Each structure stands twice: as structure tokens, then as C-alpha cells.
Amino acid sequence: MVQDTSRNATWACLPYEHVTSRGVFFGDNPFDYAVPVLYTQLSMAALVSASLQFILTPLGESAFISQMLTGIVLGPSILGKDEVLVDTLYPGRSMYTHRTIGVFASMLFMFIVGVKMDLSMVTKSGKKALIIGLCAFFLPLMLSTTLAYTLKRKVTLEPNLYESLIEIAVFQSTSSFHVIACLLNDLNLLNSELGRLAISSSMVSGLCSWIWLTVSFMVRQNILMTKKNTFPLAALSVAGMLLIIICIMRPILLWMIRQTTKRKQLKESYMISIFLMILTISLLGDIAGLHFVLGPMILGLTVPDGWPLGSAIVDKLESYVSLILLPTYYVFSCSSLDIFSLNLKSTGIAELLALSSFLGKVIGTMLPSLYCKMPIMDSLCLGLIMSTQGITDIINLQMGFLLFVIDIESYNATIVTFILMTAIIAPTVKILYNPSMRYMSYRRRRTIQHTMPNEELRLLACIFHQNSTPSLINLLEVSNPMTKSPIGFYAIHLMELQGRSAPILVAHQQGKRSSIHSNHSEHIINAFWRYEQHNLGKVTVHPFTAIAPYATIHDEICNLALEKRVSMVIIPFHKHWTLHGSEECDNPLKAVNFKILKNVPCSVGILVDKETLSGRNSGGSKPLYSIGMIFVEGPDDREALAYAMRMAEHPNVSLTVIRLVQPNKKSTELDCHMIKRFKMSNIQQKHHIYKEAVVEDCVEMINVIKLLENHYELILVGRQHESNSPLFMGLTLWNEYPELGYLGDMLVSSESNWEVSVLVVQQQTFEGEDMPEGFKLLMEDAFSVNGSISSDTKLRPSSHKTF
């Protein structure tokens, strides 16, 4: 065994051996051969990482912490203390293979990082994000390096630590876009207002960090070279590598995109070509004196993110690289770290530098944020997010160790500080920041019931698939758009985030083609624009495309509903029906719907389309739409009735309201007032019917509702009712779809053969719900249809019927 000081490495001579065993039946021990040992190492690292992530994720920890703890568990700190286990699973002869797989995984991972990164966000980030990003880089750099110089002068340090102190301060001050994007994804904050600002700011600070470190490493390599003045040659090599990427490889990638039509998947030959590009550019970067991952990351930046190339690359590589190969890299990164044998003085000084850098990042982020009138708690959380560290910092640290910038003790101490700081930051942000708080509306109700008669009604419809478009257009038609009360219709096409790190929201404009996923949304947008052209002055369509993870895509909807002040968000049910029966959607739409119901700052309607709406043609002779509404009690029923009343004003709509009345129970003033409004507004309307049915329990209620089967094309019901009511007491155990409420579930459940579309309505809830009935009634009167009925009009006696 020979120590090579010029390469900061140890050379060992090992005997040649076969890489695969013949099997235990031939007397071979599989752990004496390279391939079985490698498989065991990969499996162990992946299994421990997944187990730790399963335990730590509910506590708010990011994936980086579980991966680094995997390296500590399998390293010298815990399992590495057992010599028999080490000789079996991590023998010295396997280190070359083990580390090669680890660095190969990190190379592919950083390429994926580059693919998912959108450099245009740097130019679009705005002054606020630009200033925050610059301050978050330069202020901690100045603070930590100043402290390092002070410690070198005032404190007696070990020689190696003395030489590495400034470099440790620099490493602690850097940041990375991808690390912050991963943290935001782990905390489900990518779509939040804070997350968007953090993404934009980290683009700026991360770019500054990479430029600073790249130049520093090149200068350091120039110092280590026996030949002097090699820095200009190294710079020319970097420029040459960039020219190869931009002028040769990027045109090839763009040609691949042009060849991949809408209905074709990416060819395997294209993926092979991309792999060859990654290996080639990594080799060229290594020859030029750069870290071997920087070339693939720059190549990844040139790949257009999103569909078809970026999303295909991420879809094929990310899970395998991140979950199977990458944990091995963290084991390799912690292979020299024994947390029980750390030099306390060196570790304490590294922690002190980390604290100064942390304070610099927090202060550098908070000051411009507060100047821009950002809430102090949001500013603090943004500062914490900008202070997190991850895999790119580990890669930079390893490059510094390779170039003798830091020694092994400083390397281990700095890794410990990375783990501690990130482990504290992630759960702290999760506790302090709740993006749903900004959706709470206490000043004004945003509901259909409280929309003024001559005011524009604003609706927002969520579309996951273009098959929902016909039913939404017909629902828009029966919503009765009028010149005196037009409808502002916001259609948002929701797509899962693939092949990029940052979510986006695209606002489409007529006559302008968006370059981002426009081909996916084109048919949907054109259908709504054609409807707008046929209803000029009555309907204004505002189409959007939102690309975000399903875990946080509800934030896009809530933000848009809050910004546009819509009265109702219409979302599709997670099942859709065809002529051949029901079919489950293959996306987690059900979980998205629950989050929208919980957080959206307005009323919500869940549309269950059983082809009775989408099968109608809104043009031509326009036959009557037969619509039913089941009214029991409560705010959701009042909201559903208010929507039905607007539909009733349409000349081609026939509305039947069935009120279920319990004997010996007095209805609330608000419910009676709403029913009275319906009766008064529909006097002399022959095709509108009001009926009442007296029911005592759930059995009688079900029998009444069964009589309505297949008489209507659309039925409106309220979502929430009192579970302890005699009408619903027996239904709580048989609720198949809780998001639809008791009545909606009864109409839609798998045991129901009804061929009718259902709109389940939930009225916006807010803190004023507990106010006295009399005061609520005064508020209702303020929004009622005043003056719509003359004083001498007599109310036609309504028939109180029992079915």
C-alpha cells in the first residue's frame, strides 16, 4: 500500500480475481466476488435510505438528511465498527467499484439537476429575487470569511485547520438552486408564494456560487501544477467545452425534439446518444480541470426542460438514480466520517463558521424582503430556506479535498455542520410557514349566493383531461351568461410537473402561442375560445396551464381563485364515466380534490359527469335542460340553490327543487329565506317546480330520492350535512366517496345505476359562520334580489306534497 500525496489518495495492490461466483453449490462464497458484493452494497444503501426517509419524512426532514444518515449508519460511525461486517460487505478490494458507482450516480444526478433547471427564471426573476439572491450570497461570504480571518489571528489552531479555515468559510457560504428546490418539494412548498420567490432567488445565489467555486478550483489547480501560468489554458479548455455543448450537442438535442412528434415516445437510440454525450462531456470536463459532474450539469442546462425530451429523460432516469444508485454515493461520502472520533475543537470552529454563514444568509435574505414589505415571518422562513445545504455542497467539498483545499478533519467537520443545519431548518420551516393561511378570507364572502344580481359571476374550472371540456362548456351554458350579468370563466389545465424543478403557470392569450406545453392545452383552449366567440359580451374566457406536482397543485388553484376573486371553483370527480361504464383516472385527483375543498377561498363544486352533460350539444335547437336540486338544510344547500336559481333564469332550463322536510323540526331563518327567494323569483314560471317531501329518517329519504331516478340531466346537492341528523344517521357507515357528502355519494356510488350528472356544492366557510342567525339574515338580505318583484305581486300558493 502506497500513499500518493500528489493525488491525496492511497494506492493498494490487490490480486486478480473473478468478478462473479459460480454459486454456493460449487463451494464459492458470493462475498468473495465483486458483483455479489456490489449488489449487496447497493441494496443495503437503498434499503436503509428508504427506511430512514419513511421514518423522518413525517417529522418534516428532507430526503438529504435520510441519505446522509444512511452514510453515517453504514460508515465507520455505526456498522463500520464491526470488522467482520466491514470485511464481508465493504472489503477493501470493493472500494474502487463502490466509489465508481457512487460518482457515476452523482454525475447522472447532476445531469438530471441541469435538465430540470430553467435558466430563463434568472432573467425573469425580477429585481426582488435578484437582490435577495445577491445578498444571500455576498453577505454570508463576507461575514464568514471575516470571522475566519479573525480566528486565524486570535486563536491557536492546528496547522491543517489553520490552512483550511478560509476555504471552510467559503464552502459554508455557498448555496445551490437544486438543493433548495428539493427542500421545497419535500415540504410541499414549490407552488407557494414563498416557494416561488425562493426558487428565483436561489437561481441567482446558486449561479454566483458555482462561478465563484469554479474559478477558485481552476486557480487552485494552477497553483498545484508544476508548470506555471496554466490558468489561461484551463480557461480556454473550459471555453472549448462550452462551445462543444452549445454548438454541437444542443443542436442535436433540438433535432431530437423536432423528430419526436406529439404521439411518439422518445426513441431508445436518442437515450443512448444522450448517455454518450454525458460520458463524453464529463471526460472533457475532467481533462479541462473541472469537476467531472460540472460538464454533465452544463449539458443538462442546455436540454429544453419539460415535454418531450426533458420529461422523458427525468422519467427514465430519476427514480433509478435517486433511489437505487445515489445512496451509494452518500455512503462513499461518509466513509471517512466517525462522529464519535471527531476533533471537538475543529468541529466547534466549523460549527461557529456555519453559524456565521447561517446568520449572514438569514439577514441577507430578510433585509431586502422586509424592505419589499414582506411579512416578517415569511421573510424569516425565506431566510431559513436559503440557508439549507445538500448534495451539491458535498460535491464541492470533495473537490476541495481532492485539491488539498481542506484536510480530512475539516471535511468531516463541515459535513457534520451541513447535516445539523439542514436537519434543524426543514422542520422549523414546516412549523412556521403555512401557505394556506393566505387563502383565508374574513372580509367578504366569495360565493354565488352573495354575488350581486348585476355583477359579473366569476367561475374557475379545473381540467385534467380534455374529455372534461364538453361537460364544462354545457355547464357554462346552463349557468346562464347574460349581458347584464356576464360570466368570467377561468379555465386552468392542470398537468403534472415532469422534467423540471420549478412549477409554472402560463396565461394564454388569443393570437399568441405559448412555447410551454401549448400543444397539450391547445384543444382545450380553442374549445373555450370558440364558445366565447359565440357568446360575445356574455362570457369572457381566461385560459391557463398549470404545471406542478400533484402534491401541491392545489396551491395553483387556490392562488388563482384568490387573485381573480372567483365565486366558485369547479373540479372534476376522480372517476369519469363512459358508454362502457366507469373508469378510474390514473392520477391522484382524489387527493387534489380534498385539498381544494379544504383550502380554496371560495365555494367549490365537484362535477360528476355521467355523459348526460358532455353528450349534449349546446348549439342547434337548444332543447330544455332538465335540472333537479335536492334541498335539505345548511349553507351548502343554500349555495347549491343559489346556483340553481341562476340556472333557472336560462330560457332553456327546466328546474325542479325538492325540499326534504323533517317533521317537528323548525327550519332555520336562512334556509326559509332562501326558499322564499326562489319562490318569489320564479312566479308564473311553468317549467320551474317546487315540491316538498316530509321524511322522518334515511330510509324515507332514500325512497323519495329513488323516485327522481333518470328524470334529470343534472342534479345539484349540498355537500355537508349534520351527521347526527335522523336523515343521515344510517348513511355514515356506507359513505364510499366522502368528498361528495352523503347525498352526492348516494347518487354516484357504485351501487347506484343512475344515469345523471351531479354537481356537489360546498359553500365557502370562514370565521363568521358562528354569528347569530338574525345578523346572518341581515347579511343575506343585503345580497338578495331587491326590487325584482313588485309590491302588488301575490305569491302563488305552493303545493306542500309528500311523494
Coordinates of C-alpha atoms in Angstrom, one line a residue, residues 122-619:
V122 CA -32.9 34.0 -13.7
T123 CA -33.8 36.7 -16.3
K124 CA -37.5 36.5 -15.3
S125 CA -36.9 36.6 -11.5
G126 CA -37.3 40.4 -11.2
K127 CA -35.5 42.9 -9.0
K128 CA -36.8 41.5 -5.7
A129 CA -35.4 38.0 -6.3
L130 CA -32.2 39.3 -7.9
I131 CA -31.4 41.5 -4.8
I132 CA -32.3 38.7 -2.4
G133 CA -30.1 36.2 -4.3
L134 CA -27.1 38.6 -4.4
C135 CA -27.4 39.5 -0.7
A136 CA -27.9 35.8 0.2
F137 CA -24.5 35.1 -1.4
F138 CA -22.3 38.1 -0.7
L139 CA -23.3 38.9 2.9
P140 CA -22.6 35.4 4.4
L141 CA -19.4 35.2 2.3
M142 CA -18.2 38.5 3.9
L143 CA -19.3 37.6 7.4
S144 CA -17.8 34.0 7.5
T145 CA -14.5 34.9 5.8
T146 CA -14.1 37.9 8.1
L147 CA -14.7 35.6 11.1
A148 CA -12.2 33.1 9.6
Y149 CA -9.5 35.7 9.3
T150 CA -10.2 36.8 12.9
L151 CA -10.0 33.3 14.2
K152 CA -6.7 32.7 12.4
R153 CA -5.2 35.8 14.1
K154 CA -6.7 35.4 17.6
V155 CA -7.0 31.6 18.2
T156 CA -4.3 29.0 18.2
L157 CA -5.3 26.4 15.6
E158 CA -3.9 23.1 14.3
P159 CA -1.8 23.6 11.2
N160 CA -4.2 21.8 8.8
L161 CA -7.3 23.6 10.2
Y162 CA -5.3 26.9 10.0
E163 CA -4.7 26.4 6.3
S164 CA -8.3 25.3 5.6
L165 CA -10.2 27.9 7.6
I166 CA -10.9 30.4 4.8
E167 CA -12.0 27.7 2.4
I168 CA -14.3 26.2 5.0
A169 CA -15.9 29.6 5.4
V170 CA -16.4 29.8 1.6
F171 CA -17.9 26.4 1.4
Q172 CA -20.3 27.3 4.2
S173 CA -21.4 30.4 2.4
T174 CA -22.4 28.8 -1.0
S175 CA -25.8 27.7 -2.0
S176 CA -27.5 25.7 -4.7
F177 CA -30.7 26.0 -6.6
H178 CA -31.3 22.3 -6.8
V179 CA -30.8 21.8 -3.0
I180 CA -33.4 24.5 -2.3
A181 CA -35.8 23.1 -4.9
C182 CA -35.5 19.6 -3.4
L183 CA -36.2 21.1 0.1
L184 CA -39.3 22.9 -1.2
N185 CA -40.5 19.8 -2.9
D186 CA -40.1 17.7 0.3
L187 CA -42.0 20.4 2.3
N188 CA -44.7 20.7 -0.5
L189 CA -44.0 24.4 -0.9
L190 CA -43.0 24.5 -4.5
N191 CA -46.2 26.2 -5.6
S192 CA -46.5 28.6 -2.6
E193 CA -45.7 32.3 -2.9
L194 CA -42.7 31.8 -0.7
G195 CA -41.5 28.8 -2.7
R196 CA -41.6 30.7 -6.0
L197 CA -39.5 33.6 -4.5
A198 CA -37.1 31.1 -3.0
I199 CA -36.7 29.3 -6.4
S200 CA -36.0 32.6 -8.2
S201 CA -33.6 33.9 -5.6
S202 CA -31.7 30.6 -5.3
M203 CA -31.1 30.7 -9.1
V204 CA -29.2 33.9 -8.6
S205 CA -27.3 32.9 -5.5
G206 CA -26.6 29.4 -6.9
L207 CA -25.2 30.8 -10.1
C208 CA -22.9 33.1 -8.2
S209 CA -21.7 30.2 -6.0
W210 CA -20.9 28.0 -9.0
I211 CA -19.0 30.7 -10.8
W212 CA -17.0 31.6 -7.6
L213 CA -16.1 27.9 -6.9
T214 CA -15.3 27.0 -10.5
V215 CA -12.8 29.9 -10.8
S216 CA -11.4 29.2 -7.4
F217 CA -10.8 25.5 -8.2
M218 CA -9.2 26.4 -11.5
V219 CA -6.8 28.8 -9.7
R220 CA -6.0 26.2 -7.1
Q221 CA -5.2 23.6 -9.8
N222 CA -2.9 26.2 -11.5
I223 CA -1.1 26.6 -8.2
L224 CA -0.6 22.8 -7.8
M225 CA 0.7 22.3 -11.3
T226 CA 4.5 22.1 -11.7
K227 CA 4.2 24.2 -14.9
K228 CA 3.2 27.8 -14.2
N229 CA 0.7 30.0 -16.0
T230 CA -1.6 27.2 -16.9
F231 CA -4.7 29.1 -15.9
P232 CA -5.2 30.7 -19.4
L233 CA -5.0 27.2 -20.9
A234 CA -7.5 25.8 -18.4
A235 CA -9.9 28.7 -19.2
L236 CA -9.6 28.1 -22.9
S237 CA -10.3 24.4 -22.3
V238 CA -13.5 25.4 -20.4
A239 CA -14.5 27.7 -23.2
G240 CA -13.9 24.9 -25.7
M241 CA -16.1 22.5 -23.7
L242 CA -18.9 25.1 -23.6
L243 CA -18.6 25.6 -27.4
I244 CA -18.9 21.8 -27.9
I245 CA -22.0 21.7 -25.7
I246 CA -23.7 24.8 -27.3
C247 CA -22.7 24.4 -30.9
I248 CA -22.7 20.6 -31.3
M249 CA -24.7 18.8 -28.6
R250 CA -27.5 21.3 -28.1
P251 CA -28.4 21.3 -31.9
I252 CA -28.5 17.5 -31.8
L253 CA -30.9 17.7 -28.8
L254 CA -33.2 20.2 -30.5
W255 CA -33.2 17.9 -33.6
M256 CA -34.3 15.0 -31.3
I257 CA -37.2 17.2 -30.1
R258 CA -38.3 18.0 -33.6
Q259 CA -38.3 14.3 -34.5
T260 CA -40.4 13.4 -31.5
T261 CA -43.9 14.1 -32.6
K262 CA -46.8 14.5 -30.2
R263 CA -47.9 10.9 -30.1
K264 CA -44.5 9.3 -30.2
Q265 CA -42.2 8.4 -27.2
L266 CA -38.6 9.2 -27.2
K267 CA -36.6 6.6 -29.2
E268 CA -34.1 4.4 -27.4
S269 CA -31.4 5.5 -29.8
Y270 CA -31.9 9.0 -28.6
M271 CA -31.4 8.0 -25.0
I272 CA -28.3 6.1 -25.9
S273 CA -27.0 9.2 -27.7
I274 CA -27.7 11.3 -24.6
F275 CA -25.8 8.8 -22.4
L276 CA -22.8 9.1 -24.8
M277 CA -23.0 12.9 -24.6
I278 CA -22.9 12.7 -20.8
L279 CA -19.9 10.5 -20.7
T280 CA -18.0 12.5 -23.3
I281 CA -18.6 15.9 -21.7
S282 CA -17.7 14.5 -18.3
L283 CA -14.4 13.3 -19.7
L284 CA -13.8 16.6 -21.4
G285 CA -14.5 18.5 -18.2
D286 CA -12.2 16.3 -16.2
I287 CA -9.4 16.9 -18.8
A288 CA -10.0 20.7 -18.6
G289 CA -9.5 20.5 -14.8
L290 CA -13.2 20.9 -13.8
H291 CA -15.1 18.6 -11.5
F292 CA -16.4 15.6 -13.5
V293 CA -20.1 16.5 -12.7
L294 CA -19.9 20.1 -13.9
G295 CA -19.8 19.1 -17.6
P296 CA -23.0 16.9 -17.4
M297 CA -24.7 19.6 -15.4
I298 CA -24.0 22.2 -18.0
L299 CA -25.1 19.8 -20.7
G300 CA -28.3 19.3 -18.7
L301 CA -28.9 23.0 -18.7
T302 CA -29.0 23.0 -22.5
V303 CA -31.7 20.3 -22.6
P304 CA -35.1 22.1 -23.0
D305 CA -37.0 21.2 -19.8
G306 CA -40.4 19.7 -19.9
W307 CA -42.0 17.7 -22.7
P308 CA -40.9 15.8 -24.7
L309 CA -37.2 15.5 -24.1
G310 CA -36.7 16.8 -20.5
S311 CA -39.7 14.9 -19.1
A312 CA -38.7 11.7 -20.9
I313 CA -35.1 11.8 -19.5
V314 CA -36.3 12.5 -16.0
D315 CA -39.0 9.8 -16.2
K316 CA -36.5 7.2 -17.3
L317 CA -33.6 8.1 -15.0
E318 CA -34.7 9.9 -11.9
S319 CA -36.2 7.2 -9.8
Y320 CA -33.5 4.6 -10.5
V321 CA -30.6 7.1 -10.0
S322 CA -32.1 8.8 -6.9
L323 CA -33.4 5.7 -5.0
I324 CA -31.0 2.9 -6.1
L325 CA -27.7 4.4 -7.1
L326 CA -27.4 7.7 -5.3
P327 CA -27.5 6.3 -1.7
T328 CA -24.2 4.6 -2.5
Y329 CA -22.7 8.0 -3.2
Y330 CA -23.6 9.2 0.3
V331 CA -22.1 6.0 1.8
F332 CA -18.9 6.8 -0.1
S333 CA -19.1 10.5 1.1
C334 CA -19.3 9.4 4.7
S335 CA -16.8 6.6 4.5
S336 CA -14.2 8.6 6.5
L337 CA -16.6 10.1 9.0
D338 CA -16.7 8.7 12.5
I339 CA -18.9 11.1 14.5
F340 CA -17.5 9.6 17.8
S341 CA -13.9 10.4 16.9
L342 CA -14.3 14.0 15.7
N343 CA -11.8 16.6 16.9
L344 CA -14.1 18.7 19.1
K345 CA -12.1 21.8 18.6
S346 CA -12.1 21.6 14.8
T347 CA -15.8 20.7 14.8
G348 CA -16.6 23.6 17.1
I349 CA -14.8 26.1 14.9
A350 CA -16.5 24.7 11.8
E351 CA -19.9 25.0 13.6
L352 CA -19.0 28.6 14.5
L353 CA -18.3 29.4 10.9
A354 CA -21.5 27.6 9.9
L355 CA -23.4 29.7 12.4
S356 CA -21.9 33.0 11.0
S357 CA -22.8 31.9 7.4
F358 CA -26.3 30.9 8.5
L359 CA -26.8 34.3 10.1
G360 CA -25.4 36.0 7.0
K361 CA -27.9 34.2 4.8
V362 CA -30.8 34.8 7.0
I363 CA -30.0 38.5 7.4
G364 CA -29.1 38.9 3.8
T365 CA -32.4 37.4 2.8
M366 CA -34.6 39.2 5.4
L367 CA -33.4 42.7 4.9
P368 CA -34.4 43.1 1.2
S369 CA -37.5 41.1 1.9
L370 CA -38.6 43.4 4.7
Y371 CA -37.8 46.4 2.6
C372 CA -40.2 45.0 0.0
K373 CA -42.9 44.9 2.7
M374 CA -42.9 41.1 3.1
P375 CA -44.3 39.8 6.4
I376 CA -41.6 39.2 9.0
M377 CA -42.5 35.5 9.4
D378 CA -42.4 34.9 5.7
S379 CA -39.0 36.7 5.5
L380 CA -37.6 34.5 8.3
C381 CA -38.8 31.4 6.6
L382 CA -37.3 32.5 3.3
G383 CA -34.0 33.1 5.0
L384 CA -34.1 29.6 6.6
I385 CA -34.8 28.1 3.2
M386 CA -32.0 29.9 1.5
S387 CA -29.6 28.6 4.2
T388 CA -30.2 24.9 3.5
Q389 CA -27.4 22.7 2.1
G390 CA -27.3 19.4 0.2
I391 CA -25.6 17.2 -2.3
T392 CA -24.0 20.0 -4.4
D393 CA -22.3 21.3 -1.3
I394 CA -21.0 17.8 -0.6
I395 CA -19.6 17.6 -4.2
N396 CA -17.9 20.9 -3.8
L397 CA -16.4 19.8 -0.5
Q398 CA -15.0 16.7 -2.1
M399 CA -13.5 18.7 -4.9
G400 CA -11.8 20.9 -2.3
F401 CA -10.4 17.9 -0.5
L402 CA -9.1 16.5 -3.8
L403 CA -7.3 19.7 -4.5
F404 CA -5.8 20.0 -0.9
V405 CA -8.0 23.0 -0.2
I406 CA -9.2 21.3 3.1
D407 CA -7.9 18.4 5.1
I408 CA -9.9 15.2 6.1
E409 CA -10.7 16.5 9.6
S410 CA -12.1 19.8 8.2
Y411 CA -14.0 17.8 5.6
N412 CA -15.7 15.6 8.2
A413 CA -16.4 18.6 10.5
T414 CA -18.0 20.5 7.6
I415 CA -20.2 17.5 6.7
V416 CA -21.5 17.4 10.2
T417 CA -22.4 21.1 10.1
F418 CA -24.3 20.5 6.8
I419 CA -26.3 17.7 8.4
L420 CA -27.1 19.6 11.6
M421 CA -28.1 22.9 9.9
T422 CA -30.4 21.2 7.3
A423 CA -31.9 18.9 10.0
I424 CA -32.9 22.0 12.0
I425 CA -34.1 24.2 9.1
A426 CA -36.5 21.8 7.4
P427 CA -38.9 21.0 10.3
T428 CA -38.6 24.6 11.5
V429 CA -39.9 25.9 8.2
K430 CA -42.7 23.3 8.2
I431 CA -43.8 24.5 11.6
L432 CA -43.6 28.3 10.9
Y433 CA -44.9 28.6 7.4
N434 CA -48.4 27.5 6.4
P435 CA -49.3 28.6 2.8
S436 CA -53.0 28.0 3.3
M437 CA -53.2 30.9 5.7
R438 CA -53.3 33.4 2.9
Y439 CA -56.4 31.8 1.4
M440 CA -58.5 32.6 4.5
S441 CA -61.0 35.3 3.6
Y442 CA -62.7 37.1 6.5
R443 CA -63.9 40.3 4.9
R444 CA -66.1 39.2 2.0
R445 CA -67.8 36.0 1.1
R446 CA -66.9 34.7 -2.3
T447 CA -69.9 32.6 -3.2
I448 CA -72.6 32.5 -5.8
Q449 CA -75.2 33.2 -3.2
H450 CA -73.6 36.5 -2.3
T451 CA -72.8 37.7 -5.8
M452 CA -74.8 40.8 -6.7
P453 CA -77.5 40.3 -9.4
N454 CA -75.9 42.6 -11.9
E455 CA -72.3 41.7 -11.0
E456 CA -70.0 39.5 -13.1
L457 CA -70.0 35.9 -11.9
R458 CA -66.5 34.5 -11.8
L459 CA -66.0 30.8 -12.1
L460 CA -62.8 28.8 -12.2
A461 CA -62.9 25.3 -13.8
C462 CA -60.1 22.8 -13.3
I463 CA -59.3 20.4 -16.2
F464 CA -57.1 17.4 -16.0
H465 CA -58.1 15.9 -19.3
Q466 CA -59.7 17.3 -22.5
N467 CA -62.6 14.8 -22.2
S468 CA -64.0 17.1 -19.4
T469 CA -64.2 20.1 -21.9
P470 CA -67.7 19.3 -23.4
S471 CA -69.4 18.9 -20.0
L472 CA -67.8 22.1 -18.7
I473 CA -69.0 24.1 -21.7
N474 CA -72.5 22.8 -21.3
L475 CA -72.4 23.6 -17.5
L476 CA -71.2 27.1 -18.5
E477 CA -74.1 27.4 -20.9
V478 CA -76.7 26.4 -18.3
S479 CA -75.1 28.8 -15.8
N480 CA -76.9 31.5 -17.9
P481 CA -74.3 34.0 -19.0
M482 CA -76.1 37.3 -19.8
T483 CA -75.1 40.8 -20.9
K484 CA -76.3 42.3 -17.7
S485 CA -74.6 39.6 -15.6
P486 CA -71.8 38.1 -17.6
I487 CA -69.6 35.2 -16.6
G488 CA -65.8 35.5 -16.2
F489 CA -64.6 31.9 -16.8
Y490 CA -61.1 30.9 -15.8
A491 CA -60.2 27.5 -17.3
I492 CA -57.0 26.0 -15.8
H493 CA -55.5 23.0 -17.4
L494 CA -53.6 21.0 -14.7
M495 CA -50.6 19.0 -15.7
E496 CA -48.1 17.0 -13.5
L497 CA -44.6 18.5 -13.2
Q498 CA -42.2 16.4 -15.2
G499 CA -38.7 17.2 -16.4
R500 CA -38.3 20.5 -14.4
S501 CA -37.8 21.6 -10.9
A502 CA -39.9 24.8 -10.7
P503 CA -43.6 24.8 -11.3
I504 CA -45.1 27.3 -13.8
L505 CA -48.4 28.9 -14.5
V506 CA -49.0 30.0 -18.1
A507 CA -51.6 32.6 -19.0
H508 CA -52.7 32.0 -22.6
Q509 CA -53.7 34.9 -24.9
Q510 CA -55.6 34.7 -28.2
G511 CA -53.3 35.1 -31.2
K512 CA -50.2 34.3 -29.2
R513 CA -48.9 30.7 -29.0
S514 CA -47.2 29.8 -25.7
S515 CA -44.0 27.8 -26.1
I516 CA -44.6 25.8 -22.9
H517 CA -46.8 22.7 -23.3
S518 CA -49.1 24.6 -25.6
N519 CA -49.8 21.5 -27.7
H520 CA -51.2 19.7 -24.7
S521 CA -53.6 22.6 -23.8
E522 CA -54.4 23.8 -27.4
H523 CA -57.6 21.7 -28.0
I524 CA -59.0 22.7 -24.6
I525 CA -58.2 26.4 -25.0
N526 CA -59.6 26.6 -28.6
A527 CA -62.9 24.9 -27.5
F528 CA -63.5 27.6 -24.8
W529 CA -62.4 30.4 -27.1
R530 CA -64.9 29.3 -29.7
Y531 CA -67.6 29.3 -27.1
E532 CA -66.6 32.8 -26.1
Q533 CA -66.8 33.9 -29.8
H534 CA -70.4 32.6 -29.9
N535 CA -71.3 34.5 -26.7
L536 CA -69.6 37.8 -27.1
G537 CA -70.4 40.2 -24.3
K538 CA -71.8 37.4 -22.1
V539 CA -68.7 35.2 -21.5
T540 CA -65.1 36.1 -21.1
V541 CA -62.7 33.1 -21.1
H542 CA -59.3 33.3 -19.4
P543 CA -57.3 30.0 -20.1
F544 CA -54.3 29.0 -18.0
T545 CA -52.0 26.0 -17.9
A546 CA -50.5 25.0 -14.5
I547 CA -47.6 22.6 -14.4
A548 CA -46.9 21.5 -10.8
P549 CA -46.5 18.3 -8.6
Y550 CA -49.8 16.8 -7.8
A551 CA -48.9 17.1 -4.1
T552 CA -49.0 20.9 -4.3
I553 CA -51.0 21.6 -7.5
H554 CA -54.0 22.8 -5.3
D555 CA -51.9 25.8 -4.4
E556 CA -52.0 27.0 -8.0
I557 CA -55.8 26.7 -7.9
C558 CA -56.1 28.5 -4.6
N559 CA -53.8 31.3 -5.6
L560 CA -55.6 31.9 -8.9
A561 CA -59.0 31.8 -7.1
L562 CA -57.8 34.3 -4.5
E563 CA -56.1 36.6 -7.1
K564 CA -59.1 36.6 -9.5
R565 CA -61.8 36.8 -6.7
V566 CA -63.8 33.9 -8.2
S567 CA -67.1 32.8 -6.6
M568 CA -66.8 29.1 -7.3
V569 CA -64.1 26.6 -8.3
I570 CA -65.5 23.6 -10.3
I571 CA -63.4 20.5 -10.1
P572 CA -63.9 17.1 -11.8
F573 CA -64.7 14.0 -9.9
H574 CA -61.8 11.5 -9.8
K575 CA -63.9 9.0 -11.7
H576 CA -65.3 9.6 -15.2
W577 CA -68.0 7.6 -16.9
T578 CA -68.1 6.4 -20.5
L579 CA -70.6 4.5 -22.5
H580 CA -69.0 1.3 -21.4
G581 CA -69.2 2.0 -17.6
S582 CA -67.0 3.8 -15.1
E583 CA -63.2 4.2 -15.4
E584 CA -60.8 5.3 -12.7
C585 CA -58.5 8.2 -13.5
D586 CA -54.8 7.3 -13.4
N587 CA -53.8 10.4 -11.5
P588 CA -54.2 11.2 -7.8
L589 CA -57.1 13.5 -8.5
K590 CA -59.0 12.4 -5.4
A591 CA -56.3 13.7 -3.0
V592 CA -56.1 17.0 -5.0
N593 CA -59.9 17.4 -4.7
F594 CA -59.7 17.0 -0.9
K595 CA -57.0 19.7 -0.6
I596 CA -59.0 22.1 -2.7
L597 CA -62.1 21.5 -0.6
K598 CA -60.1 22.3 2.5
N599 CA -58.1 25.3 1.3
V600 CA -59.8 27.2 -1.5
P601 CA -61.0 30.7 -0.6
C602 CA -64.4 30.4 -2.3
S603 CA -67.2 27.9 -2.9
V604 CA -66.4 24.6 -4.6
G605 CA -68.4 22.4 -7.0
I606 CA -67.5 18.8 -7.7
L607 CA -68.8 17.8 -11.1
V608 CA -69.6 14.2 -11.7
D609 CA -70.3 13.8 -15.4
K610 CA -72.1 10.6 -16.5
E611 CA -72.2 11.7 -20.1
T612 CA -75.6 13.5 -19.7
L613 CA -73.9 16.9 -19.9
S614 CA -71.0 16.1 -22.2
G615 CA -73.4 14.3 -24.6
R616 CA -75.5 17.5 -25.0
N617 CA -74.9 19.9 -27.9
S618 CA -75.2 23.5 -26.7
G619 CA -75.9 24.7 -30.2

